[in-house]
CSV table of C-alpha atoms and ligand atoms in Angstrom, one decimal:
chain,number,residue,atom,x,y,z
A,692,MET,CA,34.7,70.4,3.8
A,693,LYS,CA,35.5,68.9,7.2
A,694,LYS,CA,37.8,66.2,5.8
A,695,ASP,CA,41.2,67.3,4.5
A,696,VAL,CA,41.5,66.5,0.8
A,697,ASP,CA,43.4,68.1,-2.1
A,698,ALA,CA,40.5,67.7,-4.5
A,699,ILE,CA,37.1,66.2,-4.9
A,700,VAL,CA,36.4,64.1,-7.9
A,701,LEU,CA,32.8,63.4,-8.9
A,702,MET,CA,32.2,61.0,-11.8
A,703,ASN,CA,29.0,60.1,-13.6
A,704,ALA,CA,28.2,56.7,-15.0
A,705,VAL,CA,25.4,56.2,-17.5
A,706,GLU,CA,21.9,57.5,-17.0
A,707,PRO,CA,20.2,57.1,-14.5
A,708,ASN,CA,23.4,56.5,-12.6
A,709,LEU,CA,24.5,60.2,-12.7
A,710,ASP,CA,25.9,61.8,-9.6
A,711,CYS,CA,23.5,64.6,-8.4
A,712,SER,CA,26.5,66.2,-6.7
A,713,PHE,CA,28.2,66.6,-10.0
A,714,PHE,CA,25.4,69.0,-11.0
A,715,TYR,CA,25.4,70.6,-7.6
A,716,ALA,CA,29.1,71.3,-7.8
A,717,THR,CA,29.1,72.5,-11.4
A,718,GLY,CA,25.6,74.2,-11.6
A,719,ILE,CA,25.3,73.3,-15.3
A,720,PRO,CA,21.6,73.5,-16.1
A,721,ASN,CA,21.5,71.5,-19.3
A,722,GLY,CA,23.1,68.3,-20.7
A,723,LEU,CA,23.4,64.7,-19.7
A,724,PHE,CA,27.1,64.4,-18.9
A,725,GLU,CA,27.4,60.6,-19.0
A,726,GLY,CA,30.9,59.4,-18.1
A,727,CYS,CA,32.0,63.0,-17.3
A,728,LEU,CA,33.9,64.2,-14.3
A,729,ALA,CA,34.1,67.3,-12.1
A,730,VAL,CA,37.4,68.0,-10.4
A,731,ILE,CA,36.8,70.4,-7.5
A,732,ARG,CA,39.7,72.3,-5.9
A,733,PRO,CA,39.8,75.3,-3.7
A,734,SER,CA,40.8,77.3,-6.8
A,735,GLY,CA,37.6,76.2,-8.7
A,736,VAL,CA,35.8,73.5,-10.6
A,737,GLU,CA,36.9,71.9,-13.8
A,738,VAL,CA,34.7,69.6,-15.9
A,739,LEU,CA,36.1,66.8,-18.1
A,740,THR,CA,33.4,66.3,-20.6
A,741,SER,CA,32.6,64.4,-23.8
A,742,GLU,CA,31.8,66.4,-26.9
A,743,LEU,CA,28.1,65.7,-26.5
A,744,GLU,CA,27.7,68.4,-23.8
A,745,ALA,CA,30.8,70.5,-24.2
A,746,LEU,CA,28.6,73.5,-25.3
A,747,SER,CA,26.4,73.2,-22.2
A,748,ALA,CA,29.4,73.2,-19.9
A,749,LYS,CA,31.1,76.2,-21.7
A,750,GLU,CA,27.9,78.2,-21.8
A,751,ALA,CA,27.5,77.7,-18.0
A,752,GLY,CA,30.9,79.4,-17.6
A,753,VAL,CA,32.6,76.3,-16.2
A,754,LYS,CA,36.3,75.6,-17.0
A,755,THR,CA,36.0,72.7,-19.4
A,756,GLN,CA,38.2,70.1,-21.0
A,757,VAL,CA,36.8,67.9,-23.8
A,758,PHE,CA,37.8,64.3,-24.4
A,759,GLU,CA,36.9,62.3,-27.5
A,760,ASN,CA,37.1,58.7,-26.1
A,761,GLY,CA,37.9,56.7,-23.0
A,762,ASP,CA,41.7,56.6,-23.6
A,763,GLU,CA,41.8,60.4,-23.8
A,764,ARG,CA,39.7,60.7,-20.7
A,765,MET,CA,42.1,58.5,-18.8
A,766,ARG,CA,45.0,60.6,-20.0
A,767,LEU,CA,43.3,63.7,-18.8
A,768,MET,CA,42.4,62.1,-15.5
A,769,LYS,CA,45.9,60.9,-14.9
A,770,ARG,CA,47.4,64.3,-15.6
A,771,ARG,CA,45.1,65.9,-13.1
A,772,LEU,CA,44.7,63.3,-10.4
A,773,SER,CA,48.2,61.8,-10.1
A,774,ARG,CA,49.5,65.0,-8.3
A,775,PHE,CA,47.0,64.7,-5.4
A,776,LYS,CA,47.6,62.9,-2.2
A,777,ARG,CA,44.1,62.7,-0.9
A,778,ILE,CA,41.0,62.8,-3.2
A,779,GLY,CA,37.5,63.1,-1.9
A,780,ILE,CA,34.9,60.8,-3.6
A,781,ASN,CA,31.1,60.5,-3.2
A,782,SER,CA,30.6,56.9,-2.3
A,783,MET,CA,26.8,57.3,-2.3
A,784,GLU,CA,26.7,58.0,-6.1
A,785,LEU,CA,29.9,56.6,-7.5
A,786,THR,CA,29.8,53.3,-9.3
A,787,LEU,CA,32.3,50.6,-8.6
A,788,ALA,CA,33.5,50.7,-12.2
A,789,ASN,CA,34.2,54.4,-12.0
A,790,HIS,CA,35.9,54.0,-8.6
A,791,ARG,CA,38.3,51.7,-10.3
A,792,LEU,CA,39.0,54.2,-13.1
A,793,ILE,CA,39.7,57.0,-10.5
A,794,LYS,CA,42.0,54.6,-8.6
A,795,LYS,CA,43.9,53.8,-11.8
A,796,ALA,CA,44.2,57.5,-12.7
A,797,CYS,CA,45.4,58.8,-9.3
A,798,GLY,CA,48.2,56.3,-8.6
A,799,LYS,CA,49.0,56.3,-4.9
A,800,ALA,CA,46.5,58.9,-3.7
A,801,LYS,CA,44.2,58.0,-0.9
A,802,LEU,CA,40.5,58.1,-1.8
A,803,VAL,CA,38.4,59.5,1.0
A,804,ASP,CA,34.7,59.2,1.2
A,805,ILE,CA,33.2,62.7,1.6
A,806,SER,CA,29.6,61.9,0.8
A,807,ARG,CA,28.4,62.9,4.3
A,808,ASP,CA,29.9,66.4,4.0
A,809,LEU,CA,28.6,66.7,0.5
A,810,PHE,CA,25.1,65.8,1.5
A,811,ASP,CA,25.3,68.2,4.5
A,812,ALA,CA,26.3,71.0,2.1
A,813,ARG,CA,23.6,70.1,-0.4
A,814,MET,CA,20.9,70.3,2.4
A,815,ILE,CA,21.4,74.1,2.7
A,816,LYS,CA,20.3,75.6,-0.6
A,817,GLN,CA,22.2,78.6,-2.2
A,818,PRO,CA,20.2,81.5,-3.6
A,819,ASP,CA,20.6,80.3,-7.1
A,820,GLU,CA,19.3,76.9,-6.2
A,821,ILE,CA,16.3,78.4,-4.4
A,822,THR,CA,15.5,80.5,-7.5
A,823,ARG,CA,15.4,77.3,-9.7
A,824,ILE,CA,13.4,75.3,-7.2
A,825,SER,CA,10.9,78.2,-6.8
A,826,LYS,CA,10.4,78.3,-10.5
A,827,ALA,CA,9.8,74.5,-10.6
A,828,CYS,CA,7.3,75.0,-7.8
A,829,ARG,CA,5.5,77.8,-9.7
A,830,ILE,CA,5.1,75.6,-12.7
A,831,ALA,CA,3.7,72.7,-10.7
A,832,SER,CA,1.4,75.0,-8.8
A,833,GLU,CA,-0.1,76.4,-12.0
A,834,VAL,CA,-0.7,73.0,-13.4
A,835,GLY,CA,-2.2,71.9,-10.1
A,836,ARG,CA,-4.6,74.8,-10.1
A,837,SER,CA,-5.9,73.8,-13.6
A,838,ILE,CA,-6.2,70.0,-13.1
A,839,PRO,CA,-10.0,70.2,-13.0
A,840,ASP,CA,-9.9,71.9,-16.4
A,841,PHE,CA,-8.1,69.0,-18.2
A,842,VAL,CA,-8.9,65.9,-16.2
A,843,SER,CA,-12.5,64.5,-16.5
A,844,GLU,CA,-14.5,61.4,-15.7
A,845,GLY,CA,-13.6,58.4,-17.9
A,846,MET,CA,-10.0,59.5,-18.4
A,847,LEU,CA,-7.2,57.0,-17.8
A,848,GLU,CA,-4.6,57.5,-15.2
A,849,THR,CA,-1.9,57.5,-17.9
A,850,GLU,CA,-3.8,60.1,-19.9
A,851,ALA,CA,-4.2,62.4,-16.9
A,852,ALA,CA,-0.4,62.0,-16.1
A,853,ALA,CA,0.4,62.8,-19.7
A,854,GLU,CA,-1.7,66.0,-19.5
A,855,ILE,CA,0.1,67.1,-16.4
A,856,ASN,CA,3.5,66.4,-18.0
A,857,TYR,CA,2.4,68.2,-21.1
A,858,TRP,CA,1.3,71.3,-19.2
A,859,MET,CA,4.4,71.5,-17.1
A,860,MET,CA,6.5,71.5,-20.2
A,861,ARG,CA,4.2,74.1,-21.9
A,862,LEU,CA,4.9,76.3,-18.9
A,863,GLY,CA,8.7,76.0,-19.3
A,864,ALA,CA,9.7,72.8,-17.4
A,865,ALA,CA,12.4,70.7,-19.0
A,866,GLY,CA,10.2,67.7,-18.1
A,867,PRO,CA,8.6,66.1,-15.1
A,868,GLY,CA,11.0,66.0,-12.1
A,869,PHE,CA,10.0,62.3,-11.6
A,870,THR,CA,7.4,59.9,-12.8
A,871,THR,CA,4.1,61.7,-12.4
A,872,THR,CA,1.5,59.8,-10.3
A,873,ALA,CA,-2.1,59.8,-11.1
A,874,ALA,CA,-3.9,57.3,-8.9
A,875,PHE,CA,-7.7,56.8,-9.1
A,876,GLY,CA,-10.1,55.2,-6.7
A,877,THR,CA,-8.6,52.5,-4.4
A,878,LYS,CA,-5.2,53.0,-6.1
A,879,SER,CA,-4.9,56.3,-4.3
A,880,ALA,CA,-4.2,54.2,-1.1
A,881,GLU,CA,-0.7,53.3,-2.5
A,882,PRO,CA,1.8,56.1,-1.9
A,883,HIS,CA,4.3,55.1,-4.5
A,884,TYR,CA,1.8,54.1,-7.2
A,885,THR,CA,2.7,54.5,-10.9
A,886,PRO,CA,-0.1,55.2,-13.3
A,887,SER,CA,-1.8,52.5,-15.3
A,888,ARG,CA,-4.9,52.2,-17.6
A,889,ARG,CA,-7.4,52.7,-14.9
A,890,LYS,CA,-10.4,54.9,-15.6
A,891,LEU,CA,-11.6,57.8,-13.4
A,892,ARG,CA,-15.1,56.9,-12.1
A,893,LYS,CA,-17.7,58.9,-10.2
A,894,GLY,CA,-17.0,58.9,-6.5
A,895,ASN,CA,-13.3,58.1,-7.0
A,896,PHE,CA,-10.5,59.9,-5.2
A,897,ALA,CA,-8.0,61.2,-7.8
A,898,LEU,CA,-4.6,61.7,-6.3
A,899,PHE,CA,-1.9,63.5,-8.4
A,900,ASP,CA,1.7,63.6,-7.2
A,901,PHE,CA,4.0,65.5,-9.6
A,902,GLY,CA,6.7,68.0,-10.0
A,903,ALA,CA,8.5,70.0,-12.7
A,904,SER,CA,12.2,70.0,-13.5
A,905,PHE,CA,13.6,73.4,-14.1
A,906,GLU,CA,17.3,73.9,-14.8
A,907,ARG,CA,18.0,70.6,-13.1
A,908,TYR,CA,16.0,71.4,-9.9
A,909,VAL,CA,12.6,69.9,-9.2
A,910,SER,CA,9.4,70.5,-7.3
A,911,ASP,CA,7.2,67.9,-5.7
A,912,MET,CA,3.5,68.5,-5.1
A,913,THR,CA,0.4,66.4,-4.3
A,914,ARG,CA,-3.2,67.2,-4.5
A,915,THR,CA,-6.2,64.9,-4.0
A,916,PHE,CA,-9.5,65.5,-5.7
A,917,VAL,CA,-12.8,63.6,-5.9
A,918,CYS,CA,-14.7,62.8,-9.2
A,919,GLY,CA,-18.2,64.1,-8.7
A,920,THR,CA,-19.7,64.5,-5.2
A,921,PRO,CA,-17.4,63.4,-2.3
A,922,SER,CA,-18.8,61.1,0.4
A,923,LYS,CA,-18.8,62.1,4.1
A,924,ARG,CA,-15.9,59.8,4.7
A,925,GLN,CA,-13.8,61.2,1.9
A,926,MET,CA,-14.4,64.7,3.2
A,927,GLU,CA,-13.4,63.7,6.7
A,928,MET,CA,-10.3,62.1,5.5
A,929,HIS,CA,-9.3,65.1,3.5
A,930,GLU,CA,-10.0,67.5,6.3
A,931,ILE,CA,-7.9,65.5,8.8
A,932,VAL,CA,-4.9,65.3,6.4
A,933,LEU,CA,-5.2,69.0,5.6
A,934,ARG,CA,-5.2,69.8,9.3
A,935,ALA,CA,-2.2,67.6,9.9
A,936,GLN,CA,-0.3,69.4,7.1
A,937,GLU,CA,-1.2,72.8,8.5
A,938,GLU,CA,0.0,71.7,12.0
A,939,ALA,CA,3.3,70.7,10.4
A,940,LEU,CA,3.7,73.9,8.4
A,941,ASP,CA,2.9,76.0,11.4
A,942,MET,CA,5.8,74.4,13.4
A,943,ILE,CA,8.5,74.6,10.8
A,944,GLU,CA,11.3,77.1,11.5
A,945,GLU,CA,15.0,77.1,12.0
A,946,GLY,CA,16.1,75.1,15.1
A,947,VAL,CA,13.0,72.9,15.3
A,948,HIS,CA,13.5,69.1,15.2
A,949,GLY,CA,12.1,67.3,12.2
A,950,GLU,CA,10.9,64.6,14.7
A,951,ASP,CA,8.6,67.1,16.4
A,952,VAL,CA,7.2,68.4,13.1
A,953,ASP,CA,6.5,64.8,12.1
A,954,ASN,CA,4.8,64.0,15.5
A,955,ALA,CA,2.7,67.1,15.2
A,956,ALA,CA,1.3,65.9,11.9
A,957,ARG,CA,1.0,62.3,13.0
A,958,ASN,CA,-0.8,63.2,16.2
A,959,VAL,CA,-3.6,64.9,14.2
A,960,ILE,CA,-4.2,61.8,12.1
A,961,ASP,CA,-3.7,59.3,15.0
A,962,GLY,CA,-6.0,61.3,17.1
A,963,SER,CA,-8.8,60.9,14.6
A,964,LYS,CA,-10.8,58.0,13.2
A,965,PHE,CA,-7.9,57.5,10.7
A,966,LYS,CA,-5.5,56.4,13.4
A,967,GLY,CA,-2.6,54.4,11.9
A,968,CYS,CA,-3.3,55.4,8.3
A,969,PHE,CA,-0.3,57.7,8.0
A,970,ILE,CA,2.3,55.2,6.9
A,971,HIS,CA,5.3,57.3,5.8
A,972,SER,CA,7.3,60.2,7.2
A,973,THR,CA,6.1,63.8,6.9
A,974,GLY,CA,8.7,65.1,4.4
A,975,HIS,CA,12.1,64.9,2.7
A,976,GLY,CA,14.7,67.1,1.2
A,977,LEU,CA,14.2,68.5,-2.3
A,978,GLY,CA,16.6,69.9,-4.8
A,979,ILE,CA,18.4,68.4,-7.8
A,980,SER,CA,16.9,65.1,-6.8
A,981,VAL,CA,13.3,64.6,-5.8
A,982,HIS,CA,14.6,62.8,-2.7
A,983,ASP,CA,17.5,65.1,-1.8
A,984,PRO,CA,19.3,64.8,1.6
A,985,GLY,CA,17.2,65.7,4.6
A,986,SER,CA,13.9,64.6,6.1
A,987,ILE,CA,11.1,65.5,8.4
A,988,SER,CA,10.9,62.2,10.2
A,989,SER,CA,10.8,60.5,13.6
A,990,ALA,CA,13.0,57.7,12.4
A,991,ARG,CA,15.7,60.0,10.9
A,992,ASP,CA,15.5,63.1,13.1
A,993,MET,CA,17.5,66.2,12.3
A,994,VAL,CA,17.4,69.9,13.3
A,995,LEU,CA,15.9,72.1,10.6
A,996,ARG,CA,18.1,74.9,9.4
A,997,LYS,CA,17.6,78.0,7.4
A,998,GLY,CA,18.0,77.4,3.7
A,999,MET,CA,16.7,73.8,3.7
A,1000,VAL,CA,14.0,73.0,1.2
A,1001,LEU,CA,11.7,70.2,2.3
A,1002,THR,CA,8.4,68.6,1.3
A,1003,VAL,CA,5.5,68.6,3.8
A,1004,GLU,CA,3.2,65.7,2.8
A,1005,PRO,CA,1.1,63.9,5.4
A,1006,GLY,CA,-1.3,61.4,4.0
A,1007,ALA,CA,-3.9,58.8,5.1
A,1008,TYR,CA,-4.3,55.5,3.3
A,1009,ILE,CA,-7.0,52.8,3.6
A,1010,ALA,CA,-6.6,49.7,1.5
A,1011,GLY,CA,-9.7,49.0,-0.6
A,1012,PHE,CA,-11.0,52.5,0.0
A,1013,GLY,CA,-8.4,55.1,-1.1
A,1014,GLY,CA,-6.0,57.6,0.1
A,1015,VAL,CA,-5.4,61.4,0.6
A,1016,ARG,CA,-2.1,63.2,0.5
A,1017,ILE,CA,-1.5,66.9,0.5
A,1018,GLU,CA,2.1,67.9,-0.3
A,1019,ASP,CA,3.8,71.3,-0.5
A,1020,ASP,CA,7.4,72.4,-0.7
A,1021,VAL,CA,8.8,74.8,1.8
A,1022,LEU,CA,11.9,76.8,2.4
A,1023,VAL,CA,13.0,76.9,6.1
A,1024,THR,CA,13.5,80.4,7.3
A,1025,LYS,CA,14.7,81.9,10.6
A,1026,ASN,CA,11.2,82.5,11.9
A,1027,GLY,CA,9.1,80.0,10.0
A,1028,CYS,CA,8.9,78.7,6.5
A,1029,LYS,CA,8.1,80.0,3.0
A,1030,VAL,CA,5.7,77.8,1.1
A,1031,LEU,CA,7.0,77.6,-2.4
A,1032,THR,CA,4.0,75.8,-4.0
A,1033,ALA,CA,0.8,77.8,-4.3
A,1034,CYS,CA,-2.3,75.8,-5.2
A,1035,PRO,CA,-5.7,75.4,-3.5
A,1036,LYS,CA,-5.8,72.8,-0.8
A,1037,ASP,CA,-9.6,72.3,-0.3
A,1038,LEU,CA,-11.1,69.1,-1.6
A,1039,ARG,CA,-11.8,70.1,-5.2
A,1040,ARG,CA,-14.1,68.2,-7.5
A,1041,ILE,CA,-13.4,66.9,-11.0
B,1148,LIG,MN1,5.6,63.9,-4.2
């Protein structure tokens, strides 16, 4: 930590307002931990937890103190926090209500925002984190490979998404890492679409964006298919997006600017008949959260460093026609990158 603090306090609110950094700092793979705290000091981490996940915390080998209600939690907080002078907090994920509780418990201590430092630390993955992400990637890849086996013409987007979620869990995922996207036909042109009761028809694009959650870490992968025989335009669109993705993947290594990787992918698409159709950045960080700190972007440039895990996901979208996105997850290494997802990238048919 660059900022001088006696301790860092991370406190969860109620799902979905949980602090991802709480799970980063404690490494606890199971449990919800609503209203729980992590107190981090140079000597180690202590979790203040309700009884609901006391077992998960203890099994993870983390020093644990259990409280039965809010009053007891406040007593525990006061006992620990009142002796500190400077306490680091994560302003990006702490609710205002919990901020008040921490202030009440710590007396005169100064609360210092350390969210930047925390996010910088979270960007570089530790070996244990890479192991979990890799497993989540393997699960998603296996499901991605078998999509043509369980998705067929006439199926609803919600049914296809349910199948993907089902198979990820059958393969050991705790659940989907985020809401699975299945977008058919013209709906594939909307990058953040959520599935509805639309049927897959002959000639439709079928875009699936999904990831597995494994021991709290997620994968994030996209593949685009065509139902039946693809048209010439569909094939061209897919080919250009694939070339853009390969350009980006070829460039990634420690020391390279995200902006340059983004431009490499963008130049392929903008140099084709699909100019202007790539409407988002090339990638983002991935870890506990599906949008973890970090990006491959011209707007938010950063230097890529060894140990970062990022998505590489160029796309092309045409309203009223459809869209193609191809997304893989990579680990940045000294001399390149390791692609953690392994699933065919040619335009497959359903
Ligand atoms: Mn995705």
